[in-house]
PDB file of C-alpha atoms in Angstrom:
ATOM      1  CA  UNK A   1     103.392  42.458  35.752  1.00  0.00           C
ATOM      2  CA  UNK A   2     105.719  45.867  34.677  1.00  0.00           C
ATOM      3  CA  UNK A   3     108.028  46.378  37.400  1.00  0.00           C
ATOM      4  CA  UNK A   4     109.921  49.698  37.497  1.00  0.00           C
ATOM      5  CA  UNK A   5     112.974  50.430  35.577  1.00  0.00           C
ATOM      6  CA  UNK A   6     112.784  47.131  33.975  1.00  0.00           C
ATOM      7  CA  UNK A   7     112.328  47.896  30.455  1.00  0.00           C
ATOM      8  CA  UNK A   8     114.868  48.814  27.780  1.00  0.00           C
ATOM      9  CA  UNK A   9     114.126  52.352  28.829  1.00  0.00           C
ATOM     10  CA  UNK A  10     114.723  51.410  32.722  1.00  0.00           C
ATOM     11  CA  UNK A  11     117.821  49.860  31.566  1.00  0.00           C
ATOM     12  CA  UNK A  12     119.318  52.919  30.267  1.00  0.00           C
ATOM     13  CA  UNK A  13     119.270  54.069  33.659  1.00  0.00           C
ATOM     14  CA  UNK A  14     120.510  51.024  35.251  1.00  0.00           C
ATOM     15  CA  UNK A  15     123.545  51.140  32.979  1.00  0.00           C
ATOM     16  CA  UNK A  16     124.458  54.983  33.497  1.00  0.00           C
ATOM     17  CA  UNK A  17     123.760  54.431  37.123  1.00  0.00           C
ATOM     18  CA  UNK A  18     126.914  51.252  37.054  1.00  0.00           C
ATOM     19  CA  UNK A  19     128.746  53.386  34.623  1.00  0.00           C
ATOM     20  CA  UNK A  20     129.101  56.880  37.188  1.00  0.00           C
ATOM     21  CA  UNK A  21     129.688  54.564  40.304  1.00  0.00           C
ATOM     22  CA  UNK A  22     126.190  54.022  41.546  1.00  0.00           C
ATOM     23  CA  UNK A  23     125.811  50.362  43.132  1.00  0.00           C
ATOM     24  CA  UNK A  24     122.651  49.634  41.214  1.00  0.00           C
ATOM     25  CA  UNK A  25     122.517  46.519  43.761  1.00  0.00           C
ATOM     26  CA  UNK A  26     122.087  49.304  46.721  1.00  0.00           C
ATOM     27  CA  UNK A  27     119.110  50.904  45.183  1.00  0.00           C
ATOM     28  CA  UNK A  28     115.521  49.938  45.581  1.00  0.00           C
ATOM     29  CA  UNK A  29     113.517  50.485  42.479  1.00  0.00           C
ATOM     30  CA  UNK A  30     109.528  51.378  42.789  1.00  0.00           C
ATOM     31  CA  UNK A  31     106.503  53.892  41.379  1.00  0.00           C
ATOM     32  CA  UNK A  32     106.038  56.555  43.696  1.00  0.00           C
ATOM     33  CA  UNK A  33     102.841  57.968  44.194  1.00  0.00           C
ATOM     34  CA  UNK A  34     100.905  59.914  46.905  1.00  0.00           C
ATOM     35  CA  UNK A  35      99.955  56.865  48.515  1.00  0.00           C
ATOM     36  CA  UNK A  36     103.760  55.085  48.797  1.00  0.00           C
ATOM     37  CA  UNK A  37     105.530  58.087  49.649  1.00  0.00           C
ATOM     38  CA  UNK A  38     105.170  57.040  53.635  1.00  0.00           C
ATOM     39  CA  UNK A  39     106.815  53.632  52.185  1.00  0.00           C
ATOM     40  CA  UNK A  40     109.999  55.492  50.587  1.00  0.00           C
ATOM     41  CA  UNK A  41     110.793  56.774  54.306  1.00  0.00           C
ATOM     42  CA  UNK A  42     110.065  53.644  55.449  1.00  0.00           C
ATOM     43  CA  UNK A  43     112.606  51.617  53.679  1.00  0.00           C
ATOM     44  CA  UNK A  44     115.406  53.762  55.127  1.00  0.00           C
ATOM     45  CA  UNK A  45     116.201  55.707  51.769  1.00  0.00           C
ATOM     46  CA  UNK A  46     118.165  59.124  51.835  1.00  0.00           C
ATOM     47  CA  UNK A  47     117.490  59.941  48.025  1.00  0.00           C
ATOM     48  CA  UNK A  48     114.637  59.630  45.656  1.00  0.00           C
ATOM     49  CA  UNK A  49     115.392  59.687  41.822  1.00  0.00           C
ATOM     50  CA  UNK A  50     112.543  61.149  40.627  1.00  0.00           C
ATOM     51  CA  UNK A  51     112.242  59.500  37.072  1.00  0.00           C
ATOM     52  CA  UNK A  52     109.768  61.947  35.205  1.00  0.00           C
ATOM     53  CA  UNK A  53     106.979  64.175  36.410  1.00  0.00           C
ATOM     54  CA  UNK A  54     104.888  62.168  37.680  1.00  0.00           C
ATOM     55  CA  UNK A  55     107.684  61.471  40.498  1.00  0.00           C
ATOM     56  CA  UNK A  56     108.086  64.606  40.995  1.00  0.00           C
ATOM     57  CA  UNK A  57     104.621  66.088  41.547  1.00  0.00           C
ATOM     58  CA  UNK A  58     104.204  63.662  44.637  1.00  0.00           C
ATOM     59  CA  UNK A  59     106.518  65.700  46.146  1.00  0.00           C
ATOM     60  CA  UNK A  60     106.293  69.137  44.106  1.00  0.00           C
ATOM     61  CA  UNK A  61     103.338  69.456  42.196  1.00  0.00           C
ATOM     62  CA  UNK A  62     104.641  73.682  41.393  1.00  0.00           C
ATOM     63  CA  UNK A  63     108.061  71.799  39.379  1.00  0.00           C
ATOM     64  CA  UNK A  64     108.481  70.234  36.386  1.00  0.00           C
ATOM     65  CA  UNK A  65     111.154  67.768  35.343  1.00  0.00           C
ATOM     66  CA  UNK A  66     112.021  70.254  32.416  1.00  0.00           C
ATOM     67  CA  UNK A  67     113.147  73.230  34.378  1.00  0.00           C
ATOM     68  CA  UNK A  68     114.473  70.969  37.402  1.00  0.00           C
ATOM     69  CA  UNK A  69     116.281  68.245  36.113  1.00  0.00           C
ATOM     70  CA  UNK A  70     119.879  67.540  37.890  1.00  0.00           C
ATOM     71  CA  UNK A  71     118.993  69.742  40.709  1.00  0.00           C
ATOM     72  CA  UNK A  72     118.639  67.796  44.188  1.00  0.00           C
ATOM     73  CA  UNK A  73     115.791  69.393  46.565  1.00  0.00           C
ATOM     74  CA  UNK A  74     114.702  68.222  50.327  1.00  0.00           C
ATOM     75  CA  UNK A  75     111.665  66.454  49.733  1.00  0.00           C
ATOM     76  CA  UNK A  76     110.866  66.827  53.815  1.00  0.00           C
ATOM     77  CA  UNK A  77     112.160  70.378  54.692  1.00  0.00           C
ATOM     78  CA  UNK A  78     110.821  70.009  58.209  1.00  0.00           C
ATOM     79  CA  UNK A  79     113.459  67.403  58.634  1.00  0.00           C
ATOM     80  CA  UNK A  80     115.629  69.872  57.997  1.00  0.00           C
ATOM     81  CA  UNK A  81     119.309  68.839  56.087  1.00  0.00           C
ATOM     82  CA  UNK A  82     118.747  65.361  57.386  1.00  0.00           C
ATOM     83  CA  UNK A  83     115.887  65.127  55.481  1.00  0.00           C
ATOM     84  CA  UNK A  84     115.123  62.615  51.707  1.00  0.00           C
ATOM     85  CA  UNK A  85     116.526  64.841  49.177  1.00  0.00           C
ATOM     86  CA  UNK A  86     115.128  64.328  45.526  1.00  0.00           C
ATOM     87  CA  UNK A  87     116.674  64.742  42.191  1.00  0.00           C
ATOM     88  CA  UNK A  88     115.134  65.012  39.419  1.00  0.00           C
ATOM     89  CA  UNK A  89     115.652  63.262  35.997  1.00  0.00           C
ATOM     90  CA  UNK A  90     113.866  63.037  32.908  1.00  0.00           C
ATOM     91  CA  UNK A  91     111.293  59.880  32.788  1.00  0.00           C
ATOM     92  CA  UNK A  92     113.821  56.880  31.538  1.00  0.00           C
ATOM     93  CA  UNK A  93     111.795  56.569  27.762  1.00  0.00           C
ATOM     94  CA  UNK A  94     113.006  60.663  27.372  1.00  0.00           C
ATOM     95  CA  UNK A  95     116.710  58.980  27.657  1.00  0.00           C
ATOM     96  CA  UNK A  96     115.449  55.841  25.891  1.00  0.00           C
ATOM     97  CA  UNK A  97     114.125  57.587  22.450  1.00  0.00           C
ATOM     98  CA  UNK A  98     116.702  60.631  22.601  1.00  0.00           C
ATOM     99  CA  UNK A  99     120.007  59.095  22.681  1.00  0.00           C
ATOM    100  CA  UNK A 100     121.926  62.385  22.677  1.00  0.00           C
ATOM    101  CA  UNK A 101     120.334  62.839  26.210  1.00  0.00           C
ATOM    102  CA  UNK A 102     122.085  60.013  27.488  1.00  0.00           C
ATOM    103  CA  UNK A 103     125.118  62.238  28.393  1.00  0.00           C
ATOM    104  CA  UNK A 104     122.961  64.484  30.717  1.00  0.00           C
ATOM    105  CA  UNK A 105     121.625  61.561  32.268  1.00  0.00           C
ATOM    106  CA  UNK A 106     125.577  60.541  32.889  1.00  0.00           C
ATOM    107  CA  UNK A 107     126.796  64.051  33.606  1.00  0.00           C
ATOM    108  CA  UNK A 108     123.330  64.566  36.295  1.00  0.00           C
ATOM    109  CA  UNK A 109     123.467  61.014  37.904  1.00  0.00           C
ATOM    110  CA  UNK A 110     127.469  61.782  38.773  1.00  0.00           C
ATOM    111  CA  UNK A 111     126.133  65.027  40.076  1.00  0.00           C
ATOM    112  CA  UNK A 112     123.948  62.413  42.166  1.00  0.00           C
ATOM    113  CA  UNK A 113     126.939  60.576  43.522  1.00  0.00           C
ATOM    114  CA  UNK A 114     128.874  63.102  44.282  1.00  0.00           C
ATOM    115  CA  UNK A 115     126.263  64.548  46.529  1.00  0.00           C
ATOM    116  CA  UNK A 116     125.694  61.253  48.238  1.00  0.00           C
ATOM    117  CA  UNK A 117     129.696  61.330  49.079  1.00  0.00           C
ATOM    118  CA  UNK A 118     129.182  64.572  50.289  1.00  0.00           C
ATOM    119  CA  UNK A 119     125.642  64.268  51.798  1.00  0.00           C
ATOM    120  CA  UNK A 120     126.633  67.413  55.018  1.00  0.00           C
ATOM    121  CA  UNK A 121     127.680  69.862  51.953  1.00  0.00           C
ATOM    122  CA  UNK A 122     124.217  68.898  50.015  1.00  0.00           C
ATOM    123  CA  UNK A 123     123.238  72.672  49.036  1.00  0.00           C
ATOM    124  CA  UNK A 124     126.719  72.647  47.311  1.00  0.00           C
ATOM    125  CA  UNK A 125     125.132  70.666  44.411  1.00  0.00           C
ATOM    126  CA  UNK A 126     122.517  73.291  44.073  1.00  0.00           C
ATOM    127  CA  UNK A 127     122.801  76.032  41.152  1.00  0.00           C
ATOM    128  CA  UNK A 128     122.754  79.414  41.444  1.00  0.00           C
ATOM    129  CA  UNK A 129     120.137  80.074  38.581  1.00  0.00           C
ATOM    130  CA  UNK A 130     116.531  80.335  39.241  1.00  0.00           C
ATOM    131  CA  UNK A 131     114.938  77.182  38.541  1.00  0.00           C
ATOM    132  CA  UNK A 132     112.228  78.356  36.133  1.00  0.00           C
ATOM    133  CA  UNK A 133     114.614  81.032  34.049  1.00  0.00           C
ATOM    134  CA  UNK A 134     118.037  80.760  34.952  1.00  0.00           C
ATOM    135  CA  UNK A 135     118.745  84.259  36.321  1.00  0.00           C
ATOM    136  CA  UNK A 136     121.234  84.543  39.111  1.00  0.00           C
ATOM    137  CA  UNK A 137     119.229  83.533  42.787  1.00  0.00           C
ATOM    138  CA  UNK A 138     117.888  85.675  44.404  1.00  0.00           C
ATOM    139  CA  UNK A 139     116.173  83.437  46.907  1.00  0.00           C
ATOM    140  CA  UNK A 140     116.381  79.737  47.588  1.00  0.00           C
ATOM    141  CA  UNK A 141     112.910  77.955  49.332  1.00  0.00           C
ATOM    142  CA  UNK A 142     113.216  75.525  52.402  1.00  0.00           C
ATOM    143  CA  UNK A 143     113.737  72.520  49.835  1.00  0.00           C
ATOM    144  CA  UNK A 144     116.815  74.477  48.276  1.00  0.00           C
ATOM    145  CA  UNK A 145     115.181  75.188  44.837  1.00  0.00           C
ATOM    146  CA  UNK A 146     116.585  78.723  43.651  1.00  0.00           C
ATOM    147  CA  UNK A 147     114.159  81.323  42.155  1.00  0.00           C
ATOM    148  CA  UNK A 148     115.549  84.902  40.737  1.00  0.00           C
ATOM    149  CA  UNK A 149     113.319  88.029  42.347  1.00  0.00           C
ATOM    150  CA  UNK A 150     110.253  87.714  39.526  1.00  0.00           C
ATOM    151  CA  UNK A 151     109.639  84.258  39.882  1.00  0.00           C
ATOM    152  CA  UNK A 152     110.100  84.113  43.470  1.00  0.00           C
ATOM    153  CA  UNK A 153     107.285  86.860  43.828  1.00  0.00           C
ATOM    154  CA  UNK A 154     105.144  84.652  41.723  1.00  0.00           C
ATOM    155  CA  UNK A 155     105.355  81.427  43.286  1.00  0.00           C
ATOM    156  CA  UNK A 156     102.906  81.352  45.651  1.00  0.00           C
ATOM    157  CA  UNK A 157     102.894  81.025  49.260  1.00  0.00           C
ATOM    158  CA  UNK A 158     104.433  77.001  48.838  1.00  0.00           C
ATOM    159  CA  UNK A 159     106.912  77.731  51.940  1.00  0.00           C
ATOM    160  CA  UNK A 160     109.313  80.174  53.903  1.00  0.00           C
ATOM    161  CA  UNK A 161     112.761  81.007  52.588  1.00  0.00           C
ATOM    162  CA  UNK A 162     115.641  78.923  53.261  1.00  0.00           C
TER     163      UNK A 162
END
């Protein structure tokens, strides 16, 4: 039976997860889907790597790992700051067949444990840049992803501003 991350391409993760500081032995590994995202609550976790897009659809089906990556998001904006936050990666076989995109994995997972040491200052960790062009924000939704004026008017009615 495949169990998550535990491929070569899972690995990859694993070892840039012990390499920036991140106790590997502290994290829970699992699929998420629409059906065990109750579960991730459930287990008591305050972050959600969200390996690929398939991750990150449960959650945001208007994102895409491409334009997202290494930007955390709340995942329950109801909850307010106390709420899962999300950060998106690439799916693990991106990092697995592209080797010169094992940096950004390093670079984005620090960005990931920095933000856990800092969990009250969260938004901190957020860019500036619209998340679909990079253009300076103009607005920021309730999950903290940053759109410039064009793309904000074109996103649909997905939630109030933060």
């Amino acid at each position: 039976e495949h169990t998550p991350f535990d491929s070569g391409a899972g690995h990859v993760v694993k070892d840039e997860m012990t390499e920036v500081g991140i106790g590997v032995a502290k994290v829970a590994f699992g699929f998420v889907d629409a059906d065990s995202k109750s579960e991730v609550r459930a287990h008591g976790a305050a972050y959600v790597l969200l390996a690929g897009n398939a991750a990150l659809r449960v959650w945001r089906p208007d994102l895409s790992v491409r334009y997202c990556h290494g930007r955390p998001m709340l995942l329950e904006p109801d909850l307010g700051d106390d709420g899962l936050i999300g950060f998106p990666v690439f799916h693990p076989e991106a990092y697995w067949r592209t080797t010169r995109w094992r940096q950004l994995l390093h670079d984005e997972l620090g960005i990931l444990r920095d933000l856990a040491l800092d969990r009250p200052h969260w938004e901190d960790f957020c860019p500036v840049t619209c998340v679909k062009c990079r253009s300076l924000r103009a607005h920021a939704d309730a999950s903290g992803v940053v759109y410039c004026q064009y793309h904000w008017d074109r996103r649909g009615s997905l939630d109030l501003e933060r």
